[in-house]
Structures are given as C-alpha cells and as structure tokens.
Tab-separated table of C-alpha atoms in Angstrom:
chain	number	residue	atom	x	y	z
A	1	MET	CA	72.149	73.743	29.476
A	2	ALA	CA	71.553	70.589	27.285
A	3	ARG	CA	74.683	68.331	26.940
A	4	PRO	CA	74.624	65.869	23.857
A	5	PHE	CA	75.843	62.277	23.924
A	6	LYS	CA	77.512	60.935	20.889
A	7	LEU	CA	78.042	57.334	20.010
A	8	PRO	CA	81.423	56.501	21.459
A	9	ASP	CA	84.418	54.614	19.747
A	10	LEU	CA	83.536	50.944	20.151
A	11	GLY	CA	87.145	49.850	19.312
A	12	GLU	CA	88.622	47.579	16.574
A	13	GLY	CA	87.801	49.884	13.730
A	14	ILE	CA	84.088	49.888	14.334
A	15	HIS	CA	82.634	53.012	12.659
A	16	GLU	CA	78.817	52.573	12.913
A	17	ALA	CA	76.011	50.786	14.769
A	18	GLU	CA	72.359	49.963	14.269
A	19	VAL	CA	69.922	50.890	16.987
A	20	LEU	CA	67.985	48.083	18.109
A	21	ASN	CA	66.215	49.584	21.228
A	22	VAL	CA	65.955	52.900	22.958
A	23	LEU	CA	65.843	51.985	26.485
A	24	VAL	CA	64.687	55.273	28.002
A	25	SER	CA	62.177	58.060	27.303
A	26	VAL	CA	62.211	61.835	27.318
A	27	GLY	CA	61.862	63.157	30.574
A	28	ASP	CA	63.344	59.917	32.362
A	29	HIS	CA	65.992	60.521	34.987
A	30	VAL	CA	69.066	58.240	34.475
A	31	ASN	CA	72.108	57.589	36.552
A	32	GLU	CA	75.557	57.462	35.015
A	33	GLY	CA	76.265	53.857	33.982
A	34	ASP	CA	72.569	52.918	33.355
A	35	SER	CA	71.906	51.228	30.003
A	36	ILE	CA	70.006	53.823	27.540
A	37	LEU	CA	70.342	52.260	24.211
A	38	GLU	CA	70.967	48.647	22.726
A	39	VAL	CA	72.954	48.727	19.371
A	40	GLU	CA	74.052	46.007	17.116
A	41	THR	CA	77.659	46.603	15.855
A	42	ASP	CA	80.145	44.274	13.835
A	43	LYS	CA	77.887	41.238	14.374
A	44	ALA	CA	77.271	41.646	18.107
A	45	THR	CA	74.784	43.520	20.208
A	46	ALA	CA	75.728	45.772	23.074
A	47	GLU	CA	74.122	48.052	25.603
A	48	ILE	CA	75.447	51.655	25.571
A	49	PRO	CA	75.702	53.118	29.229
A	50	SER	CA	74.758	56.670	30.178
A	51	PRO	CA	77.929	58.931	30.711
A	52	PHE	CA	75.644	61.482	33.012
A	53	THR	CA	73.450	61.422	35.796
A	54	GLY	CA	70.561	63.471	34.659
A	55	LYS	CA	67.461	64.021	32.585
A	56	VAL	CA	66.828	62.792	29.191
A	57	GLU	CA	65.782	65.994	27.233
A	58	GLU	CA	65.737	64.599	23.685
A	59	ILE	CA	66.052	61.281	21.718
A	60	LYS	CA	67.513	61.913	18.446
A	61	VAL	CA	67.494	58.215	16.980
A	62	LYS	CA	64.993	55.517	16.828
A	63	PRO	CA	65.120	51.582	16.287
A	64	GLY	CA	66.522	50.581	12.826
A	65	GLU	CA	68.522	53.601	12.218
A	66	THR	CA	72.243	53.509	11.650
A	67	VAL	CA	74.428	55.696	13.345
A	68	GLU	CA	78.030	56.426	13.097
A	69	VAL	CA	80.601	57.099	15.777
A	70	GLY	CA	80.428	60.690	16.634
A	71	ASP	CA	76.637	61.072	15.971
A	72	VAL	CA	74.434	62.656	18.639
A	73	LEU	CA	72.141	59.970	20.161
A	74	LEU	CA	70.531	61.792	23.126
A	75	THR	CA	70.759	65.109	24.950
A	76	PHE	CA	70.796	65.424	28.846
A	77	SER	CA	69.685	68.312	30.919
A	78	ASP	CA	69.790	68.928	34.729
A	79	ILE	CA	73.050	67.083	34.926
A	80	GLU	CA	74.475	66.449	38.468
A	81	GLY	CA	77.645	68.409	39.220
A	82	GLU	CA	77.055	71.245	36.809
A	83	GLY	CA	76.344	74.726	37.376
A	84	GLU	CA	76.362	74.634	41.093
A	85	ALA	CA	79.356	76.942	41.922
A	86	LYS	CA	80.558	80.178	40.239
A	87	PRO	CA	84.194	80.170	39.001
A	88	LEU	CA	86.447	82.068	41.279
A	89	GLU	CA	87.189	84.654	38.390
A	90	GLU	CA	83.490	85.944	38.629
A	91	GLU	CA	83.947	86.916	42.447
A	92	ALA	CA	84.053	90.495	43.122
A	93	PRO	CA	87.643	91.800	43.692
A	94	PRO	CA	88.748	92.933	46.873
A	95	GLU	CA	88.528	96.834	47.674
A	96	LYS	CA	92.292	97.217	47.197
A	97	GLU	CA	92.142	96.043	43.777
A	98	LYS	CA	89.409	98.157	42.732
A	99	VAL	CA	91.593	101.411	43.364
A	100	GLU	CA	94.521	100.032	41.526
A	101	LYS	CA	95.317	101.874	38.226
A	102	PRO	CA	94.253	100.022	35.128
A	103	GLU	CA	97.961	99.873	33.776
A	104	LYS	CA	99.001	98.118	37.052
A	105	VAL	CA	95.922	95.666	36.911
A	106	GLU	CA	96.909	94.862	33.209
A	107	GLU	CA	100.763	94.024	34.067
A	108	LYS	CA	99.643	92.149	36.968
A	109	GLU	CA	96.957	89.887	34.818
A	110	LYS	CA	99.678	89.356	32.289
A	111	ALA	CA	102.323	88.297	34.836
A	112	GLU	CA	99.581	85.997	36.038
A	113	ARG	CA	98.736	84.373	32.873
A	114	ARG	CA	102.519	83.782	32.047
A	115	GLU	CA	102.518	82.009	35.352
A	116	GLU	CA	99.702	79.927	34.696
A	117	GLU	CA	101.077	79.019	31.269
A	118	GLU	CA	104.332	77.982	32.796
A	119	GLU	CA	102.643	75.930	35.235
A	120	LYS	CA	100.651	74.058	32.568
A	121	LYS	CA	103.933	73.394	30.548
A	122	LYS	CA	105.418	71.508	33.372
A	123	PRO	CA	102.973	68.665	33.721
A	124	LEU	CA	102.695	68.435	29.850
A	125	GLU	CA	106.390	67.859	29.728
A	126	LYS	CA	106.108	64.930	32.420
A	127	GLU	CA	103.216	63.591	30.590
A	128	ARG	CA	105.371	63.445	27.334
A	129	GLU	CA	107.710	61.133	29.141
A	130	GLY	CA	105.359	58.331	29.286
A	131	PRO	CA	102.577	56.996	27.113
A	132	VAL	CA	99.277	58.620	26.754
A	133	PRO	CA	96.216	56.735	28.081
A	134	ALA	CA	94.091	55.902	24.883
A	135	SER	CA	92.505	52.707	23.616
A	136	PRO	CA	94.130	50.914	20.474
A	137	ALA	CA	91.489	52.289	18.139
A	138	THR	CA	92.189	55.934	19.478
A	139	ARG	CA	95.914	55.393	18.866
A	140	ARG	CA	95.327	54.073	15.295
A	141	LEU	CA	92.861	57.099	14.663
A	142	ALA	CA	95.758	59.389	15.869
A	143	ARG	CA	98.299	57.812	13.419
A	144	GLU	CA	95.941	57.981	10.659
A	145	LEU	CA	95.209	61.758	11.399
A	146	SER	CA	99.043	62.353	12.024
A	147	VAL	CA	97.985	63.701	15.686
A	148	ASP	CA	100.641	63.666	18.738
A	149	LEU	CA	98.487	62.196	21.501
A	150	HIS	CA	100.670	64.181	23.968
A	151	GLU	CA	99.269	67.492	22.294
A	152	VAL	CA	95.582	66.401	22.828
A	153	SER	CA	93.713	67.584	25.922
A	154	PRO	CA	91.695	64.354	27.393
A	155	SER	CA	87.956	64.170	28.034
A	156	GLY	CA	87.962	60.456	29.129
A	157	PRO	CA	87.980	59.038	32.642
A	158	GLY	CA	91.181	59.152	34.323
A	159	GLY	CA	92.994	61.371	31.855
A	160	ARG	CA	92.061	59.083	28.924
A	161	VAL	CA	92.268	60.566	25.311
A	162	THR	CA	89.084	59.429	23.331
A	163	SER	CA	88.524	59.400	19.484
A	164	ASP	CA	86.431	62.376	19.792
A	165	ASP	CA	89.317	64.300	21.348
A	166	VAL	CA	91.571	63.120	18.631
A	167	ARG	CA	89.026	64.243	15.905
A	168	ALA	CA	88.508	67.521	17.634
A	169	PHE	CA	92.241	68.433	17.453
A	170	ALA	CA	92.689	67.437	14.226
A	171	GLU	CA	89.751	69.399	12.975
A	172	LYS	CA	91.040	72.546	14.701
A	173	ALA	CA	94.656	71.828	13.168
A	174	GLU	CA	93.024	71.794	9.744
A	175	GLU	CA	91.248	75.019	10.332
A	176	LYS	CA	94.595	76.704	10.749
A	177	VAL	CA	95.892	75.464	7.299
A	178	PRO	CA	95.587	78.111	4.489
A	179	PRO	CA	93.089	77.425	1.944
A	180	GLU	CA	95.917	77.481	-0.924
A	181	ALA	CA	97.606	74.814	1.031
A	182	ARG	CA	94.602	72.601	1.293
A	183	GLU	CA	93.981	72.772	-2.379
A	184	LYS	CA	97.570	71.688	-3.202
A	185	GLU	CA	97.321	68.573	-1.038
A	186	LYS	CA	93.960	67.785	-2.649
A	187	ALA	CA	95.616	68.100	-6.038
A	188	ALA	CA	98.539	66.017	-4.987
A	189	ALA	CA	96.558	63.229	-3.231
A	190	ARG	CA	93.894	61.752	-5.220
A	191	PRO	CA	92.073	58.651	-4.313
A	192	ILE	CA	92.755	55.674	-6.471
A	193	GLU	CA	89.620	53.574	-5.860
A	194	GLU	CA	86.866	53.433	-8.349
A	195	LYS	CA	83.390	54.317	-7.450
A	196	ALA	CA	80.722	51.472	-7.861
A	197	PRO	CA	78.792	52.207	-11.187
A	198	GLU	CA	75.031	53.078	-10.784
A	199	LEU	CA	72.580	50.214	-11.228
A	200	PRO	CA	70.349	50.082	-14.125
A	201	ASP	CA	66.691	50.657	-13.451
A	202	PHE	CA	65.392	47.093	-12.870
A	203	THR	CA	61.989	47.950	-13.066
A	204	ARG	CA	62.265	48.129	-16.711
A	205	TRP	CA	62.288	44.530	-16.775
A	206	GLY	CA	59.746	43.565	-13.894
A	207	GLU	CA	58.498	43.993	-10.234
A	208	LEU	CA	61.064	44.441	-7.334
A	209	GLU	CA	61.315	44.018	-3.810
A	210	ARG	CA	63.980	45.964	-1.917
A	211	ILE	CA	65.506	44.675	1.412
A	212	PRO	CA	67.792	46.986	3.423
A	213	VAL	CA	71.288	45.281	4.075
A	214	ARG	CA	71.641	45.631	7.923
A	215	SER	CA	73.159	43.916	10.805
A	216	ILE	CA	75.371	41.080	10.391
A	217	ARG	CA	75.277	40.849	6.559
A	218	ARG	CA	76.043	44.506	6.313
A	219	ALA	CA	79.063	44.216	8.541
A	220	THR	CA	80.229	40.936	6.600
A	221	ALA	CA	79.912	43.010	3.237
A	222	LYS	CA	82.144	45.641	4.446
A	223	GLN	CA	84.739	43.466	5.998
A	224	MET	CA	84.927	41.028	3.015
A	225	ALA	CA	85.123	44.063	0.602
A	226	LEU	CA	87.949	45.440	2.802
A	227	ALA	CA	89.717	42.260	2.894
A	228	TRP	CA	89.538	41.568	-0.902
A	229	SER	CA	90.551	45.205	-1.725
A	230	GLN	CA	93.671	45.103	0.711
A	231	ILE	CA	95.070	41.621	0.752
A	232	PRO	CA	96.643	40.051	-2.384
A	233	HIS	CA	95.318	36.232	-1.806
A	234	VAL	CA	97.344	33.218	-2.595
A	235	TYR	CA	96.022	29.475	-1.755
A	236	ASN	CA	97.350	26.323	-1.104
A	237	GLN	CA	95.205	23.150	-1.074
A	238	ASP	CA	95.799	19.594	0.229
A	239	MET	CA	94.100	16.564	1.629
A	240	VAL	CA	94.260	15.230	5.304
A	241	ASP	CA	94.052	11.654	6.221
A	242	MET	CA	91.519	11.747	9.049
A	243	THR	CA	91.167	8.157	9.515
A	244	LYS	CA	93.088	7.994	12.908
A	245	LEU	CA	91.661	11.135	14.251
A	246	ASP	CA	88.191	10.033	13.466
A	247	GLU	CA	88.870	6.728	15.415
A	248	PHE	CA	90.285	8.844	18.227
A	249	ARG	CA	87.392	11.153	18.048
A	250	ARG	CA	84.829	8.303	18.225
A	251	LYS	CA	86.801	6.681	21.274
A	252	HIS	CA	86.666	9.732	23.339
A	253	LYS	CA	83.296	11.427	22.181
A	254	LYS	CA	81.065	9.926	25.020
A	255	GLU	CA	83.668	11.007	27.687
A	256	VAL	CA	83.809	14.736	26.335
A	257	GLU	CA	79.954	14.985	25.984
A	258	GLU	CA	79.705	14.150	29.721
A	259	LYS	CA	81.740	17.241	30.553
A	260	GLY	CA	79.721	19.540	28.481
A	261	GLY	CA	81.650	19.581	25.307
A	262	LYS	CA	81.562	18.251	21.507
A	263	LEU	CA	84.432	16.576	20.135
A	264	SER	CA	84.088	17.947	16.683
A	265	VAL	CA	86.593	18.051	13.952
A	266	THR	CA	86.854	21.873	14.456
A	267	VAL	CA	88.314	21.204	17.979
A	268	PHE	CA	91.047	19.236	16.584
A	269	ALA	CA	91.752	21.834	13.996
A	270	LEU	CA	91.997	24.581	16.710
A	271	LYS	CA	94.828	22.714	18.532
A	272	ALA	CA	96.568	21.880	15.159
A	273	ALA	CA	96.550	25.482	14.080
A	274	ALA	CA	97.891	26.638	17.337
A	275	THR	CA	100.736	24.197	16.985
A	276	ALA	CA	101.412	25.520	13.425
A	277	LEU	CA	101.246	29.048	14.475
A	278	LYS	CA	103.831	28.757	16.971
A	279	LYS	CA	106.022	26.985	14.820
A	280	HIS	CA	105.479	29.477	11.697
A	281	PRO	CA	104.978	32.789	13.713
A	282	ARG	CA	104.480	35.099	10.514
A	283	PHE	CA	101.124	33.300	10.123
A	284	ASN	CA	100.248	34.924	13.666
A	285	ALA	CA	100.671	38.267	12.434
A	286	SER	CA	99.345	41.680	10.905
A	287	LEU	CA	100.865	44.051	8.457
A	288	ASP	CA	100.998	47.730	9.600
A	289	ILE	CA	101.398	49.321	5.868
A	290	ARG	CA	101.613	52.832	7.446
A	291	ALA	CA	104.489	52.009	9.764
A	292	GLY	CA	106.062	49.491	7.442
A	293	GLU	CA	106.081	46.742	10.142
A	294	MET	CA	105.060	43.236	10.621
A	295	VAL	CA	103.141	42.874	14.045
A	296	LEU	CA	104.094	39.472	15.407
A	297	LYS	CA	101.475	38.414	18.014
A	298	GLN	CA	102.657	36.575	21.231
A	299	TYR	CA	99.269	35.056	21.638
A	300	TYR	CA	97.042	32.705	19.906
A	301	HIS	CA	93.471	33.459	19.711
A	302	VAL	CA	91.617	31.627	16.730
A	303	GLY	CA	88.596	32.570	15.290
A	304	VAL	CA	85.796	30.158	14.349
A	305	ALA	CA	83.260	30.986	11.406
A	306	VAL	CA	79.829	30.172	12.865
A	307	ASN	CA	76.974	30.055	10.309
A	308	THR	CA	73.782	31.730	11.815
A	309	GLU	CA	70.459	32.789	10.334
A	310	GLU	CA	71.572	36.174	9.899
A	311	GLY	CA	74.935	35.287	8.428
A	312	LEU	CA	78.298	34.426	9.245
A	313	VAL	CA	79.656	35.285	12.475
A	314	VAL	CA	83.343	34.830	13.936
A	315	PRO	CA	83.761	34.468	17.782
A	316	VAL	CA	87.266	33.897	19.100
A	317	VAL	CA	88.551	31.284	21.201
A	318	ARG	CA	91.413	32.652	23.318
A	319	ASP	CA	94.753	31.136	24.134
A	320	VAL	CA	94.204	28.026	22.113
A	321	ASP	CA	97.880	26.752	22.846
A	322	ARG	CA	97.440	26.712	26.653
A	323	LYS	CA	93.936	24.593	26.680
A	324	SER	CA	93.402	21.009	26.351
A	325	ILE	CA	91.089	19.193	23.800
A	326	VAL	CA	88.606	18.813	26.489
A	327	GLU	CA	88.553	22.593	27.571
A	328	LEU	CA	88.393	23.572	23.984
A	329	SER	CA	85.528	21.387	23.214
A	330	VAL	CA	83.481	22.558	26.034
A	331	GLU	CA	84.533	26.184	25.376
A	332	LEU	CA	83.786	25.933	21.607
A	333	ASN	CA	80.512	24.087	22.170
A	334	ASP	CA	79.202	26.914	24.441
A	335	LEU	CA	80.416	29.734	22.195
A	336	VAL	CA	78.859	28.366	19.035
A	337	ARG	CA	75.516	27.902	20.951
A	338	ARG	CA	75.457	31.554	22.281
A	339	THR	CA	76.574	32.883	18.952
A	340	ARG	CA	73.687	31.352	17.204
A	341	GLU	CA	71.396	32.433	20.067
A	342	ARG	CA	72.860	36.051	19.491
A	343	GLN	CA	74.238	35.946	22.990
A	344	VAL	CA	77.825	36.403	22.174
A	345	LYS	CA	79.542	39.813	23.505
A	346	LEU	CA	81.279	42.068	21.118
A	347	GLU	CA	84.471	41.461	22.866
A	348	GLU	CA	84.295	37.738	22.215
A	349	MET	CA	84.558	38.439	18.664
A	350	GLN	CA	87.678	40.690	18.739
A	351	GLY	CA	91.457	40.053	18.994
A	352	GLY	CA	91.516	37.049	16.597
A	353	THR	CA	94.936	36.131	15.110
A	354	PHE	CA	93.949	33.298	12.932
A	355	THR	CA	90.654	32.087	11.635
A	356	ILE	CA	89.207	28.625	10.693
A	357	THR	CA	85.965	28.141	8.827
A	358	ASN	CA	84.549	24.511	8.415
A	359	VAL	CA	81.985	23.821	5.745
A	360	GLY	CA	82.289	20.133	6.357
A	361	PRO	CA	79.036	19.808	8.257
A	362	MET	CA	77.073	21.051	5.429
A	363	GLY	CA	78.725	18.745	2.798
A	364	GLY	CA	81.113	21.289	1.273
A	365	GLY	CA	84.541	20.372	-0.503
A	366	TYR	CA	87.212	22.554	-1.558
A	367	PHE	CA	86.678	26.217	-1.288
A	368	ALA	CA	88.949	29.436	-1.000
A	369	PRO	CA	87.971	31.498	2.089
A	370	ILE	CA	88.613	35.211	2.118
A	371	ILE	CA	91.225	36.255	4.791
A	372	ASN	CA	89.733	37.726	7.877
A	373	PHE	CA	91.264	41.396	7.774
A	374	PRO	CA	93.753	42.327	9.548
A	375	GLU	CA	94.911	38.735	10.078
A	376	VAL	CA	97.154	37.252	7.228
A	377	ALA	CA	95.800	33.792	6.876
A	378	ILE	CA	92.780	31.684	7.159
A	379	LEU	CA	92.070	27.754	6.890
A	380	GLY	CA	89.305	26.389	5.109
A	381	MET	CA	87.998	22.881	5.642
A	382	GLY	CA	85.614	20.516	3.851
A	383	ALA	CA	83.665	17.408	4.573
A	384	ALA	CA	85.765	14.297	4.991
A	385	ARG	CA	84.797	11.516	2.743
A	386	MET	CA	85.987	7.860	2.129
A	387	GLN	CA	88.333	7.435	-0.701
A	388	ALA	CA	90.555	4.851	-2.384
A	389	MET	CA	94.244	5.692	-1.298
A	390	VAL	CA	97.587	4.029	-2.371
A	391	ILE	CA	99.503	3.153	0.559
A	392	GLU	CA	103.048	2.038	0.882
A	393	GLN	CA	103.015	-1.068	3.144
A	394	GLU	CA	106.629	-1.644	2.878
A	395	GLU	CA	109.496	-0.934	0.474
A	396	GLY	CA	108.400	-1.486	-2.966
A	397	LYS	CA	104.931	-2.784	-1.955
A	398	HIS	CA	101.828	-0.797	-2.310
A	399	GLU	CA	98.230	-1.515	-1.517
A	400	VAL	CA	95.019	0.339	-2.243
A	401	VAL	CA	92.882	0.889	0.888
A	402	PRO	CA	89.968	3.156	1.929
A	403	ARG	CA	90.778	6.098	3.799
A	404	LEU	CA	88.757	9.109	5.464
A	405	MET	CA	90.217	12.197	3.382
A	406	MET	CA	89.361	15.748	4.316
A	407	PRO	CA	90.062	18.637	1.667
A	408	VAL	CA	91.890	21.738	3.311
A	409	VAL	CA	92.556	25.116	1.742
A	410	LEU	CA	94.926	27.593	3.210
A	411	SER	CA	94.544	31.324	2.064
A	412	ILE	CA	97.553	33.720	2.759
A	413	ASP	CA	98.485	37.363	2.395
A	414	HIS	CA	100.970	37.285	-0.088
A	415	ARG	CA	102.496	40.572	1.011
A	416	ILE	CA	104.228	38.945	3.865
A	417	LEU	CA	103.720	35.285	3.177
A	418	ASP	CA	105.051	33.157	0.179
A	419	GLY	CA	103.982	29.747	-1.283
A	420	ALA	CA	106.701	28.045	0.217
A	421	ASP	CA	105.570	29.470	3.756
A	422	ALA	CA	102.056	27.961	2.992
A	423	LEU	CA	103.348	24.504	2.165
A	424	LEU	CA	105.479	24.339	5.440
A	425	PHE	CA	102.489	25.485	7.632
A	426	MET	CA	100.154	23.174	5.980
A	427	ARG	CA	102.804	20.323	6.742
A	428	THR	CA	102.818	21.081	10.306
A	429	LEU	CA	99.046	21.416	10.422
A	430	ILE	CA	98.528	18.007	8.464
A	431	ASP	CA	100.944	16.141	10.460
A	432	SER	CA	99.250	17.142	13.712
A	433	LEU	CA	95.663	16.034	12.476
A	434	GLU	CA	96.858	12.816	11.097
A	435	ASP	CA	98.545	11.679	14.224
A	436	PRO	CA	96.290	12.704	17.282
A	437	GLU	CA	97.496	10.038	19.834
A	438	GLU	CA	100.966	12.126	19.453
A	439	MET	CA	99.880	15.622	19.175
A	440	PHE	CA	96.806	15.480	21.468
A	441	ILE	CA	97.688	13.138	24.275
A	442	THR	CA	96.528	15.342	27.118
A	443	MET	CA	92.679	15.101	27.257
A	444	THR	CA	92.019	16.529	30.686
C-alpha cells in the first residue's frame, strides 16, 4: 500500500516552500532520515528528510514548483515495518468460542469494548494533567482553529502532535456541525480585507515580460504586506554623534580583524540595542491579539537585515546581551558572509526579538523601515557624515565644530508602544553609541 508524504510544518508560521531539487528518483530505496528534497522557504534553503524506509513509488513535484504545508510531495511503497503481522483480531477463535451462542458472544464483545474504552480514558486523563508535546507553530494553529490539543491523537515521534493532526481533527469537527449552523457563522463573520483589484491589460500599450515572484522576493512581499496591514507604525528620528565611536572603532579595528571579525557600526548598534531592550522591555515583545496579552521575551536575539542579490534577508544574532564586542564582530561577519552565499540555515533566521537595518554603507540617509512582524520595533540607520554642530564648551559659551553625525529612525508598533516610549528608548540607545569607552569597555 502506497503511503503519501506531505510537506511538513516547518515552524514560525511558514506555510509554503519552493522546490529547488528532487534528490531521489522513482524506484529508489531510501532510509528514514535520508534527504529526499531540497526546498527554499522563508528566505532559507532546507533539506527535507524521508519519514520512511522504503521505495519511492511516485514523485508529485518538480523543481520550481511552490508547495504548501500539507501538499503531497512523494509516495512510498514497500515501507519497512508495515504489513508484516496480522492483527490479533483476525486470528481464528478457539473452538470453545465457536460453540457459544450468538447472544453471549455479543454481550461479551460489548463488555470487552467497554473495558477498552475505560482503559483508554485513563491515560487521556493523565495526559490532560500536563502539556501536550507540540511545536510552537502547532500550538498557534490549534489556538487559531479552537482545537484542544489534549483531544488530538498524535502521529509524530514520541507522541508529538503535528499540524496535520490538528487540521485533521478540526476538519472532522467541522463535518459534525450542521449545515445551517455553518451558514449562520459565514453570515456573521465576514472578512474585512479588500481583494486587490484586477490589473489592466498592459499589452494595450506595449510589449511585456513577466517574471515569477519567487524565493526571497516572494517571502519579503508577504512579510511586508503582513506587517503593514497588522501594525500601526509610528516613527521617531534623531541624530547620533558618532565622533567618539568612530575613533574607538578605528583604534581597535586591526585588533578585531586579526581575530576574524569586522568592527562595523552595526556591531556597536547590536550592543547598544541590547542595552536599550533590557532597560525598556516592552520593545522586546510581541502582541498576542487573540489572547489579549503582551508577550515579554527574556532573551535578546537581534536580527540584522542583509542585502543579497536575491533580496533582503534577516539572520539573527542570538544572546547579544551576553557577548562582547569582539564576539559579536566575529559572529556577525561570519553570519553576513554565509547569508550572501546562501549558506545560512533556516533556524538562524528565526526567533528574533528586534531588528536593525543599516543602509549607511550604501550611502542612505533617513528612512522609515517596516517592522519585522511579529516584533514591535525596528531601528533604521543611515550613513554618518561630517556636519557643523554647535557645541557648548562651558556655560554660556558655544563653538561650531565638525562632528560625525548619523541619522537613525525608530519604528514602533503603536498598539503597545507610544511616542514617549520611543523617545526614552532612543535616548538610551544614543547615549550608548555616543560614549563607547563607557558602554563597550569589555573588548575580549
């Protein structure tokens, strides 16, 4: 009997992937855990392992296709461990049972079924006492579909409930709802989003070329549309005097390069952001609109926007608050290199709590970045330039001096953050960047 293999839940709200390579052929024998497909999803590539040991019977996808979670990718046959033993119920009954009256046999079967049901209830009651093994994405899906994970039969390894289990349970529950009740629900709950209007026929005005929106650009388009539609943005902009930090950076640049790092402005921004996030914890949060709760995270994982040939990618530097400037410079340098070479792993782009995007190296100035959903704030940095600034040398006396000034813009989610919060956060960040000797004293 053929067994289908569907695109599994890849976590973090990822619903689709593009097939890059099919690593097996029809008729191949594969072992459980062998890589069978290479896909690209949410700006990263990943290899999909086989869930079975058996023979590839049919391949239902090809490179370039976009597949969704739950779509059948391949089918397998001759799966090891299946069809090797008959169930006990099919064994011939003993001679004694054959001569029993039909009524007695029926009563006996009913009693046995009642006993089995009672036995099944006992472990279920015990399971309800603790959490059900499931990934965060599966738990989120269960909340969206109003499914109690305790009631779902697990199919994953170690009794783990998968997203497919939750969807199957929800579909069965939906089938039990009377048609008239479903119609009432549809009438009461109408979507408020407007569909995009049809495009005009551009061929009326000239020749065209159509290019499929795939890979990173497709993921970016969806993420930005989601963030813009869900988050009411408010912006706060300011200037940072980078004169001292630039001197500090030049002084230690060679020392850090010898250790494999690159002492960029972004490295210092990472450390300053961690300081500000600790002092202002609501910036290190997400808003759970269904639960009506603010999720305050106790870890500080900062995403850094990296410009690649395929588009913008945001790998994440973890535990920024626990690392020195040298450690951050080495890690970020390696992470940016691997991101541009398309070697970054999917898990290295997940779990961010705050994002930094720096257009300074390309000569950019002020710009208002879109928040990386489900985060609640993002920092945009521009190019530092020498400017004439009025500095108070002593009380009542001022002097115009050249200073290296960098524009910064902080975008915030106005649902849980206000302008006053942005001003305080920005003040902490700017103070850190303007006094590197005090803030970044630990170099090793």
